[in-house]
PDB file of C-alpha atoms in Angstrom:
ATOM      1  CA  MET A  14     -29.567  66.789 -10.326  1.00 42.00           C
ATOM      2  CA  GLU A  15     -33.033  68.725 -10.221  1.00 45.00           C
ATOM      3  CA  PRO A  16     -34.800  68.918  -7.330  1.00 45.00           C
ATOM      4  CA  ARG A  17     -37.385  66.276  -8.200  1.00 46.00           C
ATOM      5  CA  ASN A  18     -35.510  64.012  -8.429  1.00 71.00           C
ATOM      6  CA  GLU A  19     -36.343  61.159  -5.678  1.00 86.00           C
ATOM      7  CA  PHE A  20     -33.391  58.276  -4.148  1.00 93.00           C
ATOM      8  CA  LEU A  21     -34.507  54.970  -3.138  1.00 92.00           C
ATOM      9  CA  LEU A  22     -33.477  53.789   0.149  1.00 93.00           C
ATOM     10  CA  LEU A  23     -33.222  49.801  -0.036  1.00 90.00           C
ATOM     11  CA  GLY A  24     -33.288  49.511   3.665  1.00 88.00           C
ATOM     12  CA  LEU A  25     -31.175  46.094   5.255  1.00 87.00           C
ATOM     13  CA  SER A  26     -33.169  43.545   3.378  1.00 84.00           C
ATOM     14  CA  GLU A  27     -35.729  43.517   0.354  1.00 83.00           C
ATOM     15  CA  ASP A  28     -37.064  40.049   1.869  1.00 86.00           C
ATOM     16  CA  PRO A  29     -40.991  41.100   2.023  1.00 87.00           C
ATOM     17  CA  GLU A  30     -41.340  38.793   5.318  1.00 89.00           C
ATOM     18  CA  LEU A  31     -38.525  39.968   6.830  1.00 90.00           C
ATOM     19  CA  GLN A  32     -40.231  43.527   6.861  1.00 92.00           C
ATOM     20  CA  PRO A  33     -42.244  43.104   9.794  1.00 94.00           C
ATOM     21  CA  LEU A  34     -39.400  41.209  11.666  1.00 95.00           C
ATOM     22  CA  ILE A  35     -37.191  44.213  10.809  1.00 93.00           C
ATOM     23  CA  PHE A  36     -39.886  46.853  11.509  1.00 95.00           C
ATOM     24  CA  GLY A  37     -40.511  45.786  14.970  1.00 96.00           C
ATOM     25  CA  LEU A  38     -36.836  45.317  15.941  1.00 95.00           C
ATOM     26  CA  PHE A  39     -36.081  48.623  15.173  1.00 96.00           C
ATOM     27  CA  LEU A  40     -39.167  50.341  16.683  1.00 96.00           C
ATOM     28  CA  SER A  41     -38.180  48.592  20.181  1.00 97.00           C
ATOM     29  CA  MET A  42     -34.342  49.756  19.733  1.00 96.00           C
ATOM     30  CA  TYR A  43     -35.636  53.465  18.460  1.00 97.00           C
ATOM     31  CA  LEU A  44     -37.839  53.518  21.918  1.00 97.00           C
ATOM     32  CA  VAL A  45     -35.494  52.289  24.326  1.00 96.00           C
ATOM     33  CA  THR A  46     -33.145  54.296  23.051  1.00 96.00           C
ATOM     34  CA  VAL A  47     -35.179  57.490  23.226  1.00 97.00           C
ATOM     35  CA  LEU A  48     -36.275  56.584  26.446  1.00 95.00           C
ATOM     36  CA  GLY A  49     -32.896  55.673  28.456  1.00 94.00           C
ATOM     37  CA  ASN A  50     -31.296  58.720  27.025  1.00 96.00           C
ATOM     38  CA  LEU A  51     -34.545  60.790  27.881  1.00 95.00           C
ATOM     39  CA  LEU A  52     -34.166  59.012  31.555  1.00 92.00           C
ATOM     40  CA  ILE A  53     -30.757  60.167  31.640  1.00 93.00           C
ATOM     41  CA  ILE A  54     -31.820  63.568  30.714  1.00 95.00           C
ATOM     42  CA  LEU A  55     -34.131  64.578  33.203  1.00 93.00           C
ATOM     43  CA  ALA A  56     -32.035  62.554  36.165  1.00 91.00           C
ATOM     44  CA  THR A  57     -29.363  64.943  35.449  1.00 92.00           C
ATOM     45  CA  ILE A  58     -31.286  68.282  35.444  1.00 92.00           C
ATOM     46  CA  SER A  59     -33.697  67.613  38.292  1.00 90.00           C
ATOM     47  CA  ASP A  60     -31.050  65.808  40.767  1.00 88.00           C
ATOM     48  CA  SER A  61     -28.274  68.311  41.950  1.00 87.00           C
ATOM     49  CA  TYR A  62     -25.993  65.747  42.613  1.00 87.00           C
ATOM     50  CA  LEU A  63     -25.592  64.951  39.148  1.00 90.00           C
ATOM     51  CA  HIS A  64     -24.956  68.805  38.461  1.00 92.00           C
ATOM     52  CA  THR A  65     -21.026  67.970  37.759  1.00 93.00           C
ATOM     53  CA  PRO A  66     -18.857  67.973  34.360  1.00 94.00           C
ATOM     54  CA  MET A  67     -19.328  64.383  34.144  1.00 92.00           C
ATOM     55  CA  TYR A  68     -23.260  64.042  34.179  1.00 93.00           C
ATOM     56  CA  PHE A  69     -23.326  67.311  32.083  1.00 96.00           C
ATOM     57  CA  PHE A  70     -21.372  65.984  29.210  1.00 95.00           C
ATOM     58  CA  LEU A  71     -23.011  62.727  29.480  1.00 93.00           C
ATOM     59  CA  SER A  72     -26.667  64.312  29.139  1.00 95.00           C
ATOM     60  CA  ASN A  73     -25.331  66.267  25.879  1.00 97.00           C
ATOM     61  CA  LEU A  74     -23.985  62.855  24.787  1.00 95.00           C
ATOM     62  CA  SER A  75     -27.311  61.388  25.620  1.00 96.00           C
ATOM     63  CA  PHE A  76     -29.414  64.642  23.809  1.00 97.00           C
ATOM     64  CA  VAL A  77     -27.202  63.548  19.969  1.00 97.00           C
ATOM     65  CA  ASP A  78     -27.881  60.431  20.352  1.00 96.00           C
ATOM     66  CA  ILE A  79     -31.360  60.705  20.862  1.00 97.00           C
ATOM     67  CA  CYS A  80     -31.174  63.152  17.781  1.00 97.00           C
ATOM     68  CA  PHE A  81     -28.720  60.456  15.824  1.00 96.00           C
ATOM     69  CA  THR A  82     -31.209  57.654  15.575  1.00 96.00           C
ATOM     70  CA  SER A  83     -34.552  60.191  15.338  1.00 97.00           C
ATOM     71  CA  ASN A  84     -32.691  61.106  12.188  1.00 96.00           C
ATOM     72  CA  THR A  85     -32.882  57.853  10.403  1.00 95.00           C
ATOM     73  CA  ILE A  86     -35.122  55.623  12.188  1.00 96.00           C
ATOM     74  CA  PRO A  87     -38.769  56.981  11.949  1.00 96.00           C
ATOM     75  CA  LYS A  88     -37.924  57.304   8.089  1.00 95.00           C
ATOM     76  CA  MET A  89     -36.979  53.705   7.517  1.00 94.00           C
ATOM     77  CA  LEU A  90     -39.819  52.754  10.040  1.00 95.00           C
ATOM     78  CA  VAL A  91     -42.162  55.078   7.771  1.00 95.00           C
ATOM     79  CA  ASN A  92     -41.151  53.721   4.424  1.00 93.00           C
ATOM     80  CA  ILE A  93     -41.430  49.651   5.655  1.00 93.00           C
ATOM     81  CA  GLN A  94     -45.472  50.779   6.964  1.00 93.00           C
ATOM     82  CA  THR A  95     -46.005  52.462   3.875  1.00 92.00           C
ATOM     83  CA  GLN A  96     -44.260  50.162   1.524  1.00 90.00           C
ATOM     84  CA  ASN A  97     -42.640  53.047  -0.282  1.00 91.00           C
ATOM     85  CA  LYS A  98     -38.730  53.233  -0.624  1.00 92.00           C
ATOM     86  CA  ALA A  99     -38.650  57.077  -2.072  1.00 93.00           C
ATOM     87  CA  ILE A 100     -37.246  59.734  -0.401  1.00 93.00           C
ATOM     88  CA  ALA A 101     -36.646  63.278  -1.865  1.00 92.00           C
ATOM     89  CA  TYR A 102     -33.290  64.765  -2.805  1.00 92.00           C
ATOM     90  CA  ALA A 103     -33.772  67.767  -0.273  1.00 93.00           C
ATOM     91  CA  GLY A 104     -34.533  64.980   2.352  1.00 94.00           C
ATOM     92  CA  CYS A 105     -31.645  62.900   1.522  1.00 95.00           C
ATOM     93  CA  ILE A 106     -28.883  65.310   1.458  1.00 95.00           C
ATOM     94  CA  THR A 107     -30.814  67.170   4.821  1.00 96.00           C
ATOM     95  CA  GLN A 108     -30.424  63.193   6.072  1.00 97.00           C
ATOM     96  CA  MET A 109     -26.887  62.797   5.083  1.00 96.00           C
ATOM     97  CA  GLN A 110     -26.373  66.056   6.729  1.00 96.00           C
ATOM     98  CA  PHE A 111     -27.848  65.740  10.051  1.00 97.00           C
ATOM     99  CA  SER A 112     -26.155  62.071  10.252  1.00 95.00           C
ATOM    100  CA  ILE A 113     -22.505  63.241   9.981  1.00 95.00           C
ATOM    101  CA  LEU A 114     -23.680  66.154  12.438  1.00 97.00           C
ATOM    102  CA  PHE A 115     -24.281  64.101  15.371  1.00 96.00           C
ATOM    103  CA  ALA A 116     -21.491  61.547  14.445  1.00 93.00           C
ATOM    104  CA  GLY A 117     -19.152  63.834  14.752  1.00 94.00           C
ATOM    105  CA  LEU A 118     -20.766  65.267  18.296  1.00 96.00           C
ATOM    106  CA  ASP A 119     -20.788  61.700  19.306  1.00 94.00           C
ATOM    107  CA  ILE A 120     -16.839  61.289  18.709  1.00 93.00           C
ATOM    108  CA  PHE A 121     -15.884  65.149  20.289  1.00 95.00           C
ATOM    109  CA  LEU A 122     -17.726  64.194  22.991  1.00 95.00           C
ATOM    110  CA  LEU A 123     -16.655  61.111  24.090  1.00 93.00           C
ATOM    111  CA  THR A 124     -13.240  62.985  23.313  1.00 94.00           C
ATOM    112  CA  VAL A 125     -14.276  66.017  25.603  1.00 96.00           C
ATOM    113  CA  MET A 126     -15.658  63.295  28.326  1.00 93.00           C
ATOM    114  CA  ALA A 127     -12.078  61.577  27.916  1.00 93.00           C
ATOM    115  CA  TYR A 128     -10.372  64.685  28.850  1.00 95.00           C
ATOM    116  CA  ASP A 129     -12.952  65.184  31.710  1.00 94.00           C
ATOM    117  CA  ARG A 130     -11.935  62.087  33.201  1.00 92.00           C
ATOM    118  CA  PHE A 131      -8.166  62.578  32.801  1.00 93.00           C
ATOM    119  CA  VAL A 132      -8.602  65.686  34.476  1.00 94.00           C
ATOM    120  CA  ALA A 133     -10.700  63.718  37.266  1.00 91.00           C
ATOM    121  CA  ILE A 134      -8.021  60.696  37.747  1.00 91.00           C
ATOM    122  CA  CYS A 135      -4.631  62.982  37.036  1.00 91.00           C
ATOM    123  CA  HIS A 136      -5.317  66.313  38.763  1.00 91.00           C
ATOM    124  CA  PRO A 137      -8.252  65.800  41.566  1.00 90.00           C
ATOM    125  CA  LEU A 138      -7.095  68.405  43.078  1.00 91.00           C
ATOM    126  CA  HIS A 139      -7.762  71.097  40.788  1.00 93.00           C
ATOM    127  CA  TYR A 140     -10.579  69.348  38.956  1.00 93.00           C
ATOM    128  CA  MET A 141     -13.370  72.167  39.711  1.00 92.00           C
ATOM    129  CA  VAL A 142     -10.475  74.818  38.836  1.00 94.00           C
ATOM    130  CA  ILE A 143     -10.050  73.335  35.168  1.00 95.00           C
ATOM    131  CA  MET A 144     -13.328  71.850  34.548  1.00 95.00           C
ATOM    132  CA  ASN A 145     -15.637  74.937  35.776  1.00 95.00           C
ATOM    133  CA  SER A 146     -19.224  75.405  34.072  1.00 94.00           C
ATOM    134  CA  GLN A 147     -17.815  78.061  31.305  1.00 96.00           C
ATOM    135  CA  ARG A 148     -14.969  75.383  29.899  1.00 96.00           C
ATOM    136  CA  CYS A 149     -17.207  72.899  30.246  1.00 96.00           C
ATOM    137  CA  GLY A 150     -20.030  74.805  27.992  1.00 97.00           C
ATOM    138  CA  LEU A 151     -17.108  76.073  25.502  1.00 97.00           C
ATOM    139  CA  LEU A 152     -15.737  72.338  25.149  1.00 97.00           C
ATOM    140  CA  VAL A 153     -19.483  71.175  23.638  1.00 97.00           C
ATOM    141  CA  LEU A 154     -20.025  74.699  22.156  1.00 97.00           C
ATOM    142  CA  VAL A 155     -16.313  73.526  19.786  1.00 97.00           C
ATOM    143  CA  SER A 156     -17.952  70.383  19.389  1.00 97.00           C
ATOM    144  CA  TRP A 157     -21.003  71.818  17.914  1.00 97.00           C
ATOM    145  CA  ILE A 158     -19.149  74.272  15.821  1.00 97.00           C
ATOM    146  CA  MET A 159     -16.638  71.463  14.369  1.00 96.00           C
ATOM    147  CA  SER A 160     -19.625  69.171  13.399  1.00 97.00           C
ATOM    148  CA  ALA A 161     -21.479  71.823  12.389  1.00 97.00           C
ATOM    149  CA  LEU A 162     -18.572  73.168   9.709  1.00 96.00           C
ATOM    150  CA  HIS A 163     -17.578  69.727   8.544  1.00 96.00           C
ATOM    151  CA  SER A 164     -21.557  68.727   8.077  1.00 97.00           C
ATOM    152  CA  LEU A 165     -21.913  72.062   6.022  1.00 97.00           C
ATOM    153  CA  LEU A 166     -18.827  71.741   4.169  1.00 96.00           C
ATOM    154  CA  GLN A 167     -19.862  67.834   2.816  1.00 96.00           C
ATOM    155  CA  VAL A 168     -22.987  68.662   2.103  1.00 96.00           C
ATOM    156  CA  LEU A 169     -21.886  71.981   0.003  1.00 96.00           C
ATOM    157  CA  MET A 170     -19.549  69.045  -1.767  1.00 95.00           C
ATOM    158  CA  VAL A 171     -22.239  66.580  -2.317  1.00 95.00           C
ATOM    159  CA  LEU A 172     -24.285  69.400  -4.099  1.00 94.00           C
ATOM    160  CA  GLN A 173     -22.114  70.135  -6.686  1.00 92.00           C
ATOM    161  CA  LEU A 174     -22.601  66.274  -7.989  1.00 92.00           C
ATOM    162  CA  SER A 175     -24.712  65.166 -10.702  1.00 90.00           C
ATOM    163  CA  PHE A 176     -26.334  62.272 -10.451  1.00 87.00           C
ATOM    164  CA  CYS A 177     -27.730  59.648 -13.004  1.00 81.00           C
ATOM    165  CA  THR A 178     -30.461  57.107 -13.460  1.00 77.00           C
ATOM    166  CA  ASP A 179     -29.161  54.829 -10.731  1.00 72.00           C
ATOM    167  CA  LEU A 180     -30.804  56.476  -7.415  1.00 86.00           C
ATOM    168  CA  GLU A 181     -30.831  53.207  -5.789  1.00 89.00           C
ATOM    169  CA  ILE A 182     -28.952  53.542  -1.890  1.00 90.00           C
ATOM    170  CA  PRO A 183     -28.468  50.174  -0.468  1.00 88.00           C
ATOM    171  CA  HIS A 184     -29.057  51.771   3.093  1.00 89.00           C
ATOM    172  CA  PHE A 185     -31.582  52.433   5.328  1.00 92.00           C
ATOM    173  CA  PHE A 186     -30.698  56.053   5.333  1.00 93.00           C
ATOM    174  CA  CYS A 187     -28.649  58.529   3.074  1.00 94.00           C
ATOM    175  CA  GLU A 188     -25.189  57.491   3.696  1.00 90.00           C
ATOM    176  CA  LEU A 189     -22.493  59.786   2.950  1.00 91.00           C
ATOM    177  CA  ASN A 190     -20.228  57.769   1.021  1.00 87.00           C
ATOM    178  CA  HIS A 191     -23.231  55.659  -1.023  1.00 87.00           C
ATOM    179  CA  LEU A 192     -24.321  59.048  -2.385  1.00 90.00           C
ATOM    180  CA  VAL A 193     -21.082  60.177  -3.223  1.00 91.00           C
ATOM    181  CA  HIS A 194     -20.498  56.269  -5.046  1.00 87.00           C
ATOM    182  CA  LEU A 195     -24.115  56.830  -6.725  1.00 90.00           C
ATOM    183  CA  ALA A 196     -22.716  60.222  -8.434  1.00 90.00           C
ATOM    184  CA  CYS A 197     -22.019  60.236 -12.475  1.00 89.00           C
ATOM    185  CA  SER A 198     -19.896  63.251 -12.501  1.00 88.00           C
ATOM    186  CA  ASP A 199     -16.124  63.432 -11.190  1.00 89.00           C
ATOM    187  CA  THR A 200     -16.042  62.526  -7.276  1.00 91.00           C
ATOM    188  CA  PHE A 201     -12.131  62.432  -6.958  1.00 92.00           C
ATOM    189  CA  LEU A 202     -12.447  65.726  -5.003  1.00 94.00           C
ATOM    190  CA  ASN A 203     -15.283  64.531  -3.047  1.00 93.00           C
ATOM    191  CA  GLU A 204     -13.480  61.594  -1.903  1.00 90.00           C
ATOM    192  CA  VAL A 205     -10.473  63.238  -0.994  1.00 93.00           C
ATOM    193  CA  VAL A 206     -11.957  65.719   0.980  1.00 93.00           C
ATOM    194  CA  MET A 207     -13.934  62.534   2.771  1.00 89.00           C
ATOM    195  CA  TYR A 208     -11.105  60.723   3.644  1.00 87.00           C
ATOM    196  CA  VAL A 209      -8.849  64.022   4.702  1.00 91.00           C
ATOM    197  CA  ALA A 210     -11.901  64.600   7.134  1.00 90.00           C
ATOM    198  CA  VAL A 211     -12.104  61.078   8.542  1.00 84.00           C
ATOM    199  CA  VAL A 212      -8.412  61.086   9.291  1.00 86.00           C
ATOM    200  CA  LEU A 213      -8.748  64.556  11.185  1.00 89.00           C
ATOM    201  CA  LEU A 214     -11.774  64.700  12.545  1.00 86.00           C
ATOM    202  CA  ALA A 215     -11.676  61.009  13.527  1.00 82.00           C
ATOM    203  CA  GLY A 216      -7.654  60.314  13.850  1.00 87.00           C
ATOM    204  CA  GLY A 217      -7.457  63.171  15.762  1.00 90.00           C
ATOM    205  CA  PRO A 218     -10.018  63.007  18.555  1.00 91.00           C
ATOM    206  CA  LEU A 219      -8.777  59.075  18.548  1.00 89.00           C
ATOM    207  CA  ALA A 220      -5.135  60.493  19.350  1.00 92.00           C
ATOM    208  CA  GLY A 221      -6.818  62.445  22.600  1.00 92.00           C
ATOM    209  CA  LEU A 222      -8.290  59.593  23.559  1.00 92.00           C
ATOM    210  CA  LEU A 223      -5.595  57.229  23.403  1.00 91.00           C
ATOM    211  CA  TYR A 224      -3.190  59.921  25.274  1.00 93.00           C
ATOM    212  CA  SER A 225      -5.847  60.637  28.129  1.00 92.00           C
ATOM    213  CA  TYR A 226      -6.315  56.810  28.631  1.00 91.00           C
ATOM    214  CA  SER A 227      -2.738  56.265  28.821  1.00 93.00           C
ATOM    215  CA  LYS A 228      -2.192  59.188  31.481  1.00 92.00           C
ATOM    216  CA  ILE A 229      -4.979  57.370  33.490  1.00 91.00           C
ATOM    217  CA  VAL A 230      -3.633  54.142  33.591  1.00 90.00           C
ATOM    218  CA  SER A 231      -0.095  55.296  34.567  1.00 92.00           C
ATOM    219  CA  SER A 232      -2.087  57.493  37.283  1.00 89.00           C
ATOM    220  CA  ILE A 233      -4.234  54.255  38.599  1.00 89.00           C
ATOM    221  CA  LEU A 234      -0.977  52.008  38.116  1.00 88.00           C
ATOM    222  CA  ALA A 235       0.607  54.762  40.698  1.00 87.00           C
ATOM    223  CA  ILE A 236      -2.446  54.493  43.357  1.00 83.00           C
ATOM    224  CA  SER A 237      -0.768  52.358  46.331  1.00 82.00           C
ATOM    225  CA  SER A 238      -3.995  50.610  47.800  1.00 83.00           C
ATOM    226  CA  ALA A 239      -6.095  48.046  45.472  1.00 82.00           C
ATOM    227  CA  GLN A 240      -9.263  49.902  46.517  1.00 83.00           C
ATOM    228  CA  GLY A 241      -7.833  53.132  45.296  1.00 80.00           C
ATOM    229  CA  ARG A 242      -7.121  52.159  41.940  1.00 83.00           C
ATOM    230  CA  TYR A 243     -10.433  49.926  41.873  1.00 81.00           C
ATOM    231  CA  LYS A 244     -12.579  53.296  42.771  1.00 78.00           C
ATOM    232  CA  ALA A 245     -10.283  55.759  40.601  1.00 78.00           C
ATOM    233  CA  PHE A 246     -11.091  52.929  37.333  1.00 81.00           C
ATOM    234  CA  SER A 247     -14.768  52.162  38.360  1.00 80.00           C
ATOM    235  CA  THR A 248     -15.283  56.008  37.799  1.00 76.00           C
ATOM    236  CA  CYS A 249     -13.830  55.823  33.934  1.00 83.00           C
ATOM    237  CA  ALA A 250     -14.946  52.122  33.055  1.00 82.00           C
ATOM    238  CA  SER A 251     -18.326  52.975  31.915  1.00 83.00           C
ATOM    239  CA  HIS A 252     -16.758  55.994  29.566  1.00 84.00           C
ATOM    240  CA  LEU A 253     -13.974  53.831  28.296  1.00 85.00           C
ATOM    241  CA  SER A 254     -17.104  50.816  27.168  1.00 84.00           C
ATOM    242  CA  VAL A 255     -18.990  53.055  25.336  1.00 86.00           C
ATOM    243  CA  VAL A 256     -15.486  54.688  23.656  1.00 86.00           C
ATOM    244  CA  SER A 257     -14.600  50.881  22.870  1.00 84.00           C
ATOM    245  CA  LEU A 258     -18.018  50.101  21.522  1.00 82.00           C
ATOM    246  CA  PHE A 259     -18.262  53.157  19.450  1.00 83.00           C
ATOM    247  CA  TYR A 260     -14.695  53.120  17.326  1.00 81.00           C
ATOM    248  CA  CYS A 261     -14.932  49.620  17.296  1.00 79.00           C
ATOM    249  CA  THR A 262     -17.938  49.177  15.352  1.00 75.00           C
ATOM    250  CA  SER A 263     -17.274  52.424  13.090  1.00 75.00           C
ATOM    251  CA  LEU A 264     -14.032  50.663  12.157  1.00 72.00           C
ATOM    252  CA  GLY A 265     -15.359  47.619  11.607  1.00 69.00           C
ATOM    253  CA  VAL A 266     -17.780  48.988   9.117  1.00 69.00           C
ATOM    254  CA  TYR A 267     -15.428  50.699   7.284  1.00 66.00           C
ATOM    255  CA  LEU A 268     -12.629  48.463   7.020  1.00 65.00           C
ATOM    256  CA  SER A 269     -15.740  46.031   6.254  1.00 63.00           C
ATOM    257  CA  SER A 270     -16.554  48.380   3.552  1.00 61.00           C
ATOM    258  CA  ALA A 271     -13.058  48.366   2.094  1.00 59.00           C
ATOM    259  CA  VAL A 272     -12.505  44.913   1.882  1.00 61.00           C
ATOM    260  CA  THR A 273     -15.890  43.547   0.853  1.00 60.00           C
ATOM    261  CA  GLN A 274     -18.291  44.854  -2.171  1.00 59.00           C
ATOM    262  CA  ASN A 275     -21.424  44.336  -0.266  1.00 61.00           C
ATOM    263  CA  SER A 276     -23.356  47.329   0.231  1.00 65.00           C
ATOM    264  CA  ARG A 277     -26.139  45.526   1.977  1.00 67.00           C
ATOM    265  CA  SER A 278     -23.252  43.513   4.271  1.00 67.00           C
ATOM    266  CA  THR A 279     -21.979  46.993   5.324  1.00 73.00           C
ATOM    267  CA  ALA A 280     -25.409  48.751   5.649  1.00 77.00           C
ATOM    268  CA  THR A 281     -26.375  45.565   8.281  1.00 76.00           C
ATOM    269  CA  ALA A 282     -22.853  46.610  10.119  1.00 74.00           C
ATOM    270  CA  SER A 283     -23.720  49.947  10.403  1.00 82.00           C
ATOM    271  CA  VAL A 284     -26.710  49.698  12.390  1.00 86.00           C
ATOM    272  CA  MET A 285     -24.280  48.967  15.073  1.00 82.00           C
ATOM    273  CA  TYR A 286     -22.687  52.459  15.284  1.00 82.00           C
ATOM    274  CA  SER A 287     -25.752  54.219  14.297  1.00 87.00           C
ATOM    275  CA  VAL A 288     -28.655  52.301  16.315  1.00 91.00           C
ATOM    276  CA  VAL A 289     -27.214  49.674  18.839  1.00 89.00           C
ATOM    277  CA  THR A 290     -24.180  51.821  20.599  1.00 89.00           C
ATOM    278  CA  PRO A 291     -27.006  54.934  21.436  1.00 93.00           C
ATOM    279  CA  MET A 292     -29.408  52.099  22.514  1.00 93.00           C
ATOM    280  CA  LEU A 293     -26.928  50.924  25.095  1.00 90.00           C
ATOM    281  CA  ASN A 294     -25.046  54.071  26.383  1.00 89.00           C
ATOM    282  CA  PRO A 295     -27.838  54.652  29.141  1.00 89.00           C
ATOM    283  CA  PHE A 296     -27.794  50.844  30.295  1.00 88.00           C
ATOM    284  CA  ILE A 297     -23.373  51.222  30.376  1.00 87.00           C
ATOM    285  CA  TYR A 298     -23.677  54.175  32.443  1.00 85.00           C
ATOM    286  CA  SER A 299     -26.146  53.739  34.542  1.00 82.00           C
ATOM    287  CA  LEU A 300     -25.283  49.498  35.496  1.00 74.00           C
ATOM    288  CA  ARG A 301     -22.531  50.160  37.356  1.00 70.00           C
ATOM    289  CA  ASN A 302     -22.929  54.276  38.293  1.00 78.00           C
ATOM    290  CA  LYS A 303     -24.586  54.291  41.850  1.00 80.00           C
ATOM    291  CA  ASP A 304     -25.108  57.939  42.041  1.00 82.00           C
ATOM    292  CA  LEU A 305     -27.128  57.455  38.492  1.00 85.00           C
ATOM    293  CA  LYS A 306     -28.829  54.552  39.501  1.00 83.00           C
ATOM    294  CA  SER A 307     -30.070  56.565  42.700  1.00 86.00           C
ATOM    295  CA  ALA A 308     -31.103  59.723  40.459  1.00 84.00           C
ATOM    296  CA  LEU A 309     -33.090  57.604  37.866  1.00 85.00           C
ATOM    297  CA  ARG A 310     -34.657  55.508  41.242  1.00 85.00           C
ATOM    298  CA  ARG A 311     -35.741  59.170  42.982  1.00 86.00           C
ATOM    299  CA  LEU A 312     -37.159  60.474  38.951  1.00 85.00           C
ATOM    300  CA  LEU A 313     -39.201  57.186  38.456  1.00 85.00           C
ATOM    301  CA  ILE A 314     -40.563  57.440  41.801  1.00 86.00           C
ATOM    302  CA  ALA A 315     -41.399  61.269  41.670  1.00 84.00           C
ATOM    303  CA  ILE A 316     -43.102  60.348  37.952  1.00 84.00           C
ATOM    304  CA  PHE A 317     -44.968  57.492  39.761  1.00 83.00           C
ATOM    305  CA  VAL A 318     -46.368  58.984  42.863  1.00 84.00           C
ATOM    306  CA  SER A 319     -47.059  62.546  40.509  1.00 83.00           C
ATOM    307  CA  GLU A 320     -49.262  59.979  38.180  1.00 80.00           C
ATOM    308  CA  ILE A 321     -50.954  58.812  41.196  1.00 82.00           C
ATOM    309  CA  LEU A 322     -51.585  62.085  42.604  1.00 80.00           C
ATOM    310  CA  ARG A 323     -52.806  63.500  39.230  1.00 82.00           C
ATOM    311  CA  ASN A 324     -55.134  60.469  38.738  1.00 79.00           C
ATOM    312  CA  SER A 325     -56.904  60.460  42.269  1.00 70.00           C
TER     313      SER A 325
END
């Protein structure tokens, strides 16, 4: 395929009457996602009480969620506003690469956070020794390297494909599976690599999550007092909610794409894990976390006071 060719992102609907509604809805969700996750990052940096491994991983997850949504939604909003569905070949490949990168990072960081909760609950006396700053940084670095290598592999595989005249993508961003199915050359190797990567890079972390939480549940049930069990469970309830939301929506999208041939329905369902989950993460973590709520309150008060002083 020649670089001058373009793909067409058909979006969630081609109905002109729905475009203003879709624009307003996605703009609102994007602003809430960026603001909510940015507040978590700022609160974690500014509050010394939150300088712990759990909040270090949470701030990294918030950063990845901002990048994940910023990679797709702004382009979609521009397309709706300008009524131009075209995206350049290079732009489409770049968007696909970063989508794979940030989706992979979400999976790895959620797994690392499950390991953090496992150590905190099952080995509380050795927690600060095991989860030292060097190991935390190494876990995040390995997550970035693994995700970057995976996204690079998929991009190199797609670059080997040739595309014909049908360049319409029934999605609001350049998604790997849709691109592969648009190719007019042999895609067998691409599909093998794609599904092997899903098994290894999604199934492996999922197995780690299940193992961590099986040990966590066993440790919580072994606590004699009801108050102690509640306190231990509350430390991982938010993370468990986010993991369930991310994996259930992702699994639902891929199962629905395997059952139905309606690509537009699959694109609509993918909004759940690519847009809704990053938007809800700050609310899920802050609503049940007193330390984070207090830090956010102090941060907002500091911002408000500094604005008053600046304008006075």
